[in-house]
mmCIF file of C-alpha atoms in Angstrom:
data_model
loop_
_atom_site.group_PDB
_atom_site.id
_atom_site.type_symbol
_atom_site.label_atom_id
_atom_site.label_comp_id
_atom_site.label_asym_id
_atom_site.label_seq_id
_atom_site.Cartn_x
_atom_site.Cartn_y
_atom_site.Cartn_z
ATOM 1 C CA MET A 1163 13.441 13.941 -8.777
ATOM 2 C CA PHE A 1164 10.267 15.489 -6.840
ATOM 3 C CA ASN A 1165 8.186 18.208 -7.524
ATOM 4 C CA PRO A 1166 9.338 21.332 -5.498
ATOM 5 C CA ASN A 1167 5.865 22.945 -5.492
ATOM 6 C CA PRO A 1168 3.501 19.838 -5.079
ATOM 7 C CA ARG A 1169 -0.164 20.484 -4.984
ATOM 8 C CA ILE A 1170 -1.673 18.524 -2.155
ATOM 9 C CA GLU A 1171 -5.308 17.516 -1.592
ATOM 10 C CA THR A 1172 -6.624 16.263 1.632
ATOM 11 C CA LEU A 1173 -9.334 13.349 1.572
ATOM 12 C CA PRO A 1174 -10.986 12.216 5.018
ATOM 13 C CA ILE A 1175 -10.785 8.827 5.638
ATOM 14 C CA THR A 1176 -12.702 8.650 9.201
ATOM 15 C CA GLY A 1177 -12.302 10.531 12.530
ATOM 16 C CA GLN A 1178 -9.108 12.958 12.353
ATOM 17 C CA HIS A 1179 -7.520 10.512 9.557
ATOM 18 C CA ALA A 1180 -7.061 11.663 6.079
ATOM 19 C CA CYS A 1181 -5.351 10.618 2.900
ATOM 20 C CA HIS A 1182 -2.893 13.117 1.293
ATOM 21 C CA VAL A 1183 -2.987 12.832 -2.593
ATOM 22 C CA ILE A 1184 -0.156 14.746 -4.610
ATOM 23 C CA ASP A 1185 -0.189 14.283 -8.773
ATOM 24 C CA ASP A 1186 2.719 14.705 -10.626
ATOM 25 C CA VAL A 1187 4.536 14.138 -7.815
ATOM 26 C CA LEU A 1188 7.691 13.398 -9.783
ATOM 27 C CA LEU A 1189 9.660 15.130 -12.672
ATOM 28 C CA ASP A 1190 10.511 12.315 -14.210
ATOM 29 C CA PRO A 1191 8.298 9.064 -13.307
ATOM 30 C CA ASP A 1192 9.568 7.053 -16.460
ATOM 31 C CA ALA A 1193 13.082 7.035 -15.074
ATOM 32 C CA LEU A 1194 11.561 4.569 -11.984
ATOM 33 C CA VAL A 1195 9.910 2.441 -14.816
ATOM 34 C CA ALA A 1196 12.965 2.304 -16.692
ATOM 35 C CA LEU A 1197 14.656 1.354 -13.198
ATOM 36 C CA ALA A 1198 12.378 -1.311 -12.565
ATOM 37 C CA THR A 1199 12.789 -2.812 -16.050
ATOM 38 C CA ARG A 1200 16.343 -2.940 -15.795
ATOM 39 C CA GLU A 1201 16.175 -4.541 -12.422
ATOM 40 C CA ARG A 1202 13.412 -6.837 -13.210
ATOM 41 C CA ALA A 1203 15.210 -10.246 -12.307
ATOM 42 C CA ARG A 1204 16.007 -8.947 -9.096
ATOM 43 C CA PHE A 1205 12.240 -8.670 -7.983
ATOM 44 C CA SER A 1206 11.449 -11.185 -5.605
ATOM 45 C CA PRO A 1207 7.985 -12.279 -3.414
ATOM 46 C CA SER A 1208 8.682 -11.139 0.092
ATOM 47 C CA GLN A 1209 9.212 -13.255 3.086
ATOM 48 C CA LYS A 1210 8.086 -10.652 5.708
ATOM 49 C CA ASN A 1211 4.891 -9.283 4.846
ATOM 50 C CA ALA A 1212 1.537 -9.901 2.973
ATOM 51 C CA TYR A 1213 2.057 -8.252 -0.148
ATOM 52 C CA PRO A 1214 0.659 -10.082 -3.099
ATOM 53 C CA GLY A 1215 3.469 -9.916 -5.356
ATOM 54 C CA ILE A 1216 7.264 -8.937 -5.868
ATOM 55 C CA GLU A 1217 9.261 -6.705 -4.737
ATOM 56 C CA LEU A 1218 12.633 -4.962 -4.771
ATOM 57 C CA ARG A 1219 14.246 -2.638 -1.986
ATOM 58 C CA MET A 1220 15.343 0.727 -3.087
ATOM 59 C CA PRO A 1221 18.838 2.113 -2.410
ATOM 60 C CA ASP A 1222 19.190 4.313 0.588
ATOM 61 C CA ALA A 1223 19.918 7.420 -1.603
ATOM 62 C CA LEU A 1224 16.328 7.059 -3.348
ATOM 63 C CA SER A 1225 14.797 6.546 0.150
ATOM 64 C CA GLU A 1226 16.491 9.581 1.376
ATOM 65 C CA ARG A 1227 15.076 11.682 -1.310
ATOM 66 C CA LEU A 1228 11.595 10.449 -0.644
ATOM 67 C CA ASP A 1229 11.836 10.856 3.324
ATOM 68 C CA GLY A 1230 13.221 14.598 2.082
ATOM 69 C CA PHE A 1231 9.797 15.152 0.242
ATOM 70 C CA PHE A 1232 7.720 13.588 2.979
ATOM 71 C CA ARG A 1233 9.506 15.654 5.770
ATOM 72 C CA ALA A 1234 9.252 18.940 3.914
ATOM 73 C CA HIS A 1235 5.503 18.469 2.740
ATOM 74 C CA VAL A 1236 3.681 15.585 4.554
ATOM 75 C CA ARG A 1237 4.731 14.613 7.667
ATOM 76 C CA ALA A 1238 3.266 17.332 10.167
ATOM 77 C CA ARG A 1239 -0.036 16.980 8.084
ATOM 78 C CA LEU A 1240 0.016 13.294 9.324
ATOM 79 C CA GLY A 1241 0.746 14.381 12.855
ATOM 80 C CA ALA A 1242 4.333 13.340 13.239
ATOM 81 C CA ARG A 1243 7.191 15.061 14.344
ATOM 82 C CA ARG A 1244 10.264 13.276 13.289
ATOM 83 C CA THR A 1245 11.171 10.151 11.055
ATOM 84 C CA LEU A 1246 12.918 7.454 13.181
ATOM 85 C CA TYR A 1247 13.332 4.866 10.126
ATOM 86 C CA MET A 1248 12.050 4.621 6.703
ATOM 87 C CA TYR A 1249 12.812 2.473 3.452
ATOM 88 C CA SER A 1250 10.962 2.014 0.218
ATOM 89 C CA ARG A 1251 10.686 -0.863 -2.554
ATOM 90 C CA LEU A 1252 9.289 -1.248 -5.894
ATOM 91 C CA SER A 1253 6.425 -3.360 -5.816
ATOM 92 C CA LEU A 1254 4.610 -5.351 -8.560
ATOM 93 C CA VAL A 1255 0.952 -7.006 -7.708
ATOM 94 C CA THR A 1256 1.128 -10.417 -9.491
ATOM 95 C CA LEU A 1257 -0.875 -13.138 -7.865
ATOM 96 C CA PRO A 1258 -3.719 -14.715 -9.503
ATOM 97 C CA PRO A 1259 -6.672 -14.700 -7.124
ATOM 98 C CA SER A 1260 -6.169 -18.729 -6.870
ATOM 99 C CA ALA A 1261 -3.282 -18.205 -5.182
ATOM 100 C CA LEU A 1262 -4.086 -15.724 -2.359
ATOM 101 C CA ARG A 1263 -3.343 -16.664 0.987
ATOM 102 C CA PRO A 1264 -6.212 -15.938 3.266
ATOM 103 C CA TRP A 1265 -4.293 -12.413 4.828
ATOM 104 C CA GLN A 1266 -4.517 -11.483 1.203
ATOM 105 C CA CYS A 1267 -7.830 -11.616 0.960
ATOM 106 C CA ILE A 1268 -8.650 -8.683 3.635
ATOM 107 C CA CYS A 1269 -7.460 -5.626 4.252
ATOM 108 C CA HIS A 1270 -4.257 -5.183 6.444
ATOM 109 C CA ARG A 1271 -2.900 -2.511 8.730
ATOM 110 C CA ASP A 1272 1.105 -1.886 8.362
ATOM 111 C CA ARG A 1273 3.159 -3.367 11.468
ATOM 112 C CA LEU A 1274 6.080 -1.067 12.215
ATOM 113 C CA LEU A 1275 5.874 0.230 15.479
ATOM 114 C CA THR A 1276 8.085 -0.215 18.607
ATOM 115 C CA SER A 1277 6.572 2.013 21.127
ATOM 116 C CA PRO A 1278 3.346 3.807 21.896
ATOM 117 C CA GLU A 1279 4.813 7.018 21.068
ATOM 118 C CA GLN A 1280 5.488 6.168 17.665
ATOM 119 C CA VAL A 1281 3.194 5.953 14.408
ATOM 120 C CA ALA A 1282 3.457 4.217 11.109
ATOM 121 C CA LEU A 1283 3.021 6.104 7.885
ATOM 122 C CA ALA A 1284 3.221 4.926 4.704
ATOM 123 C CA SER A 1285 3.038 6.274 0.952
ATOM 124 C CA VAL A 1286 2.124 4.704 -2.484
ATOM 125 C CA LEU A 1287 3.159 6.183 -5.663
ATOM 126 C CA TYR A 1288 1.337 4.440 -8.900
ATOM 127 C CA LEU A 1289 3.538 4.025 -11.654
ATOM 128 C CA PHE A 1290 1.454 2.550 -14.352
ATOM 129 C CA ARG A 1291 -1.057 4.733 -17.019
ATOM 130 C CA ASP A 1292 -3.811 1.661 -16.955
ATOM 131 C CA PRO A 1293 -6.228 2.959 -13.938
ATOM 132 C CA THR A 1294 -8.093 -0.428 -13.978
ATOM 133 C CA LEU A 1295 -5.074 -2.005 -12.551
ATOM 134 C CA GLY A 1296 -6.553 -0.429 -9.424
ATOM 135 C CA GLY A 1297 -5.709 2.240 -6.720
ATOM 136 C CA THR A 1298 -6.194 2.351 -3.050
ATOM 137 C CA SER A 1299 -8.740 1.833 -0.460
ATOM 138 C CA PHE A 1300 -9.582 2.508 3.296
ATOM 139 C CA TYR A 1301 -11.636 0.603 5.679
ATOM 140 C CA VAL A 1302 -13.021 0.367 9.271
ATOM 141 C CA ALA A 1303 -13.826 -2.956 10.907
ATOM 142 C CA ARG A 1304 -17.620 -3.576 11.060
ATOM 143 C CA ARG A 1305 -17.496 -5.843 14.058
ATOM 144 C CA GLY A 1306 -15.924 -5.654 17.522
ATOM 145 C CA PRO A 1307 -12.155 -5.594 18.410
ATOM 146 C CA GLN A 1308 -12.169 -9.203 19.316
ATOM 147 C CA GLU A 1309 -14.141 -10.504 16.706
ATOM 148 C CA THR A 1310 -11.599 -8.459 14.209
ATOM 149 C CA ALA A 1311 -8.820 -9.766 16.127
ATOM 150 C CA GLU A 1312 -9.786 -13.239 15.866
ATOM 151 C CA LEU A 1313 -10.188 -13.019 12.119
ATOM 152 C CA LEU A 1314 -6.962 -11.350 11.730
ATOM 153 C CA ALA A 1315 -5.137 -14.265 13.794
ATOM 154 C CA ASP A 1316 -7.041 -16.869 11.715
ATOM 155 C CA SER A 1317 -6.098 -15.329 8.496
ATOM 156 C CA ALA A 1318 -2.338 -16.101 9.474
ATOM 157 C CA ARG A 1319 -2.707 -19.369 10.386
ATOM 158 C CA LEU A 1320 -5.590 -20.907 8.845
ATOM 159 C CA PRO A 1321 -5.622 -22.987 5.156
ATOM 160 C CA MET A 1322 -7.664 -20.706 2.613
ATOM 161 C CA ALA A 1323 -10.612 -23.342 2.373
ATOM 162 C CA GLU A 1324 -10.957 -23.382 6.185
ATOM 163 C CA PHE A 1325 -10.629 -19.606 6.227
ATOM 164 C CA THR A 1326 -13.631 -19.128 4.152
ATOM 165 C CA ARG A 1327 -15.722 -21.664 5.717
ATOM 166 C CA ARG A 1328 -15.229 -20.373 9.166
ATOM 167 C CA HIS A 1329 -15.493 -16.729 8.289
ATOM 168 C CA GLY A 1330 -17.298 -16.366 4.682
ATOM 169 C CA VAL A 1331 -14.317 -14.792 3.031
ATOM 170 C CA PRO A 1332 -13.742 -15.728 -0.473
ATOM 171 C CA GLN A 1333 -10.364 -16.567 -2.080
ATOM 172 C CA ALA A 1334 -10.324 -12.953 -4.112
ATOM 173 C CA TYR A 1335 -9.056 -9.914 -3.974
ATOM 174 C CA LEU A 1336 -11.155 -7.405 -1.264
ATOM 175 C CA THR A 1337 -12.582 -4.660 -3.628
ATOM 176 C CA GLY A 1338 -15.162 -2.992 -1.452
ATOM 177 C CA SER A 1339 -17.199 -3.512 1.743
ATOM 178 C CA ASN A 1340 -18.015 -6.960 2.876
ATOM 179 C CA ASP A 1341 -19.446 -8.806 6.184
ATOM 180 C CA TRP A 1342 -16.373 -7.622 8.017
ATOM 181 C CA PHE A 1343 -15.117 -4.407 6.588
ATOM 182 C CA GLU A 1344 -16.876 -0.987 5.635
ATOM 183 C CA ARG A 1345 -14.774 0.601 2.789
ATOM 184 C CA VAL A 1346 -14.742 4.477 3.879
ATOM 185 C CA LEU A 1347 -12.465 5.988 1.059
ATOM 186 C CA GLN A 1348 -11.133 5.036 -2.252
ATOM 187 C CA VAL A 1349 -8.640 6.606 -3.930
ATOM 188 C CA PRO A 1350 -8.418 5.660 -7.944
ATOM 189 C CA ALA A 1351 -5.054 5.031 -9.434
ATOM 190 C CA ARG A 1352 -3.430 7.874 -11.608
ATOM 191 C CA TRP A 1353 -0.004 7.856 -13.270
ATOM 192 C CA ASN A 1354 2.365 9.828 -11.174
ATOM 193 C CA ARG A 1355 -0.123 10.261 -8.302
ATOM 194 C CA MET A 1356 1.439 9.537 -4.898
ATOM 195 C CA ILE A 1357 -0.678 9.179 -1.377
ATOM 196 C CA PHE A 1358 0.097 9.528 2.113
ATOM 197 C CA TYR A 1359 -1.502 7.785 4.873
ATOM 198 C CA ASP A 1360 -1.419 6.349 8.306
ATOM 199 C CA GLY A 1361 -0.593 2.927 8.114
ATOM 200 C CA GLY A 1362 -2.230 1.792 11.085
ATOM 201 C CA LEU A 1363 -5.641 2.109 9.369
ATOM 202 C CA PHE A 1364 -7.249 -0.777 7.387
ATOM 203 C CA HIS A 1365 -6.434 -0.454 4.007
ATOM 204 C CA SER A 1366 -5.779 -2.630 0.693
ATOM 205 C CA GLY A 1367 -5.241 -2.337 -3.082
ATOM 206 C CA ASP A 1368 -7.955 -2.245 -5.197
ATOM 207 C CA ILE A 1369 -7.363 -5.212 -7.593
ATOM 208 C CA SER A 1370 -10.750 -5.653 -9.379
ATOM 209 C CA SER A 1371 -9.283 -6.654 -12.784
ATOM 210 C CA PRO A 1372 -6.416 -9.370 -11.634
ATOM 211 C CA GLU A 1373 -6.611 -10.853 -15.418
ATOM 212 C CA ARG A 1374 -4.663 -7.478 -16.246
ATOM 213 C CA LEU A 1375 -1.720 -8.145 -13.884
ATOM 214 C CA SER A 1376 1.832 -8.445 -15.207
ATOM 215 C CA ALA A 1377 5.191 -9.225 -13.949
ATOM 216 C CA ASP A 1378 6.272 -6.835 -16.605
ATOM 217 C CA PRO A 1379 7.049 -3.386 -15.123
ATOM 218 C CA ARG A 1380 6.224 -1.392 -18.183
ATOM 219 C CA ARG A 1381 2.618 -3.056 -18.253
ATOM 220 C CA GLY A 1382 1.870 -4.257 -14.519
ATOM 221 C CA ARG A 1383 0.853 -2.728 -11.496
ATOM 222 C CA LEU A 1384 4.068 -1.070 -10.629
ATOM 223 C CA SER A 1385 4.510 1.309 -7.610
ATOM 224 C CA LEU A 1386 7.056 3.025 -5.452
ATOM 225 C CA ASN A 1387 5.895 2.100 -1.521
ATOM 226 C CA GLY A 1388 7.331 4.121 1.519
ATOM 227 C CA PHE A 1389 7.226 2.863 5.047
ATOM 228 C CA PHE A 1390 7.982 5.704 8.034
ATOM 229 C CA THR A 1391 8.261 5.028 11.639
ATOM 230 C CA CYS A 1392 7.800 8.277 13.153
#
């Protein structure tokens, strides 16, 4: 399923952190699009994360193949020794800006850790041919830890209008730097491109053309997302 001889490009994010980019990662990416199309009715909104769309948990067998590729080619590059737990899902961004909640209007960090000795790593495989549907950007906070923590806490508890009034964050997808976060790396989307990165960094999908979003896996912003606790 995965390219046995991948070419890996490493893009610096900040400090010692980097994003690892692999093009032509699958031997038959259309097979995953076909799977998503067949299982379209089983996609549903998440009740556990801030993803602005619908998703479908992948079978363990597929996740194990992804973990095998991650273990062989990427894990050590991200400073991890072994995988404790991982899973993968197919995802489709579908929400219009008018339906976004506050936490979906800012960048985020993945929360998968249970101890300081662990690291949360993540991957995104772009399964769409229209690059205007958007890649992925990485950010650093422009304000201190306390102010940033207050912003994140308010994004989870305030209504959208109150969040905008208090913090100046509009009800829209984040597509670049603002008063709160500086974009330090933008990775464009490309068909059959996969990226791996530290999920503890602030990041967000680049949804600059939300009018092009679709719940049809053959036309929408379909991705395979992997999450690794190492």
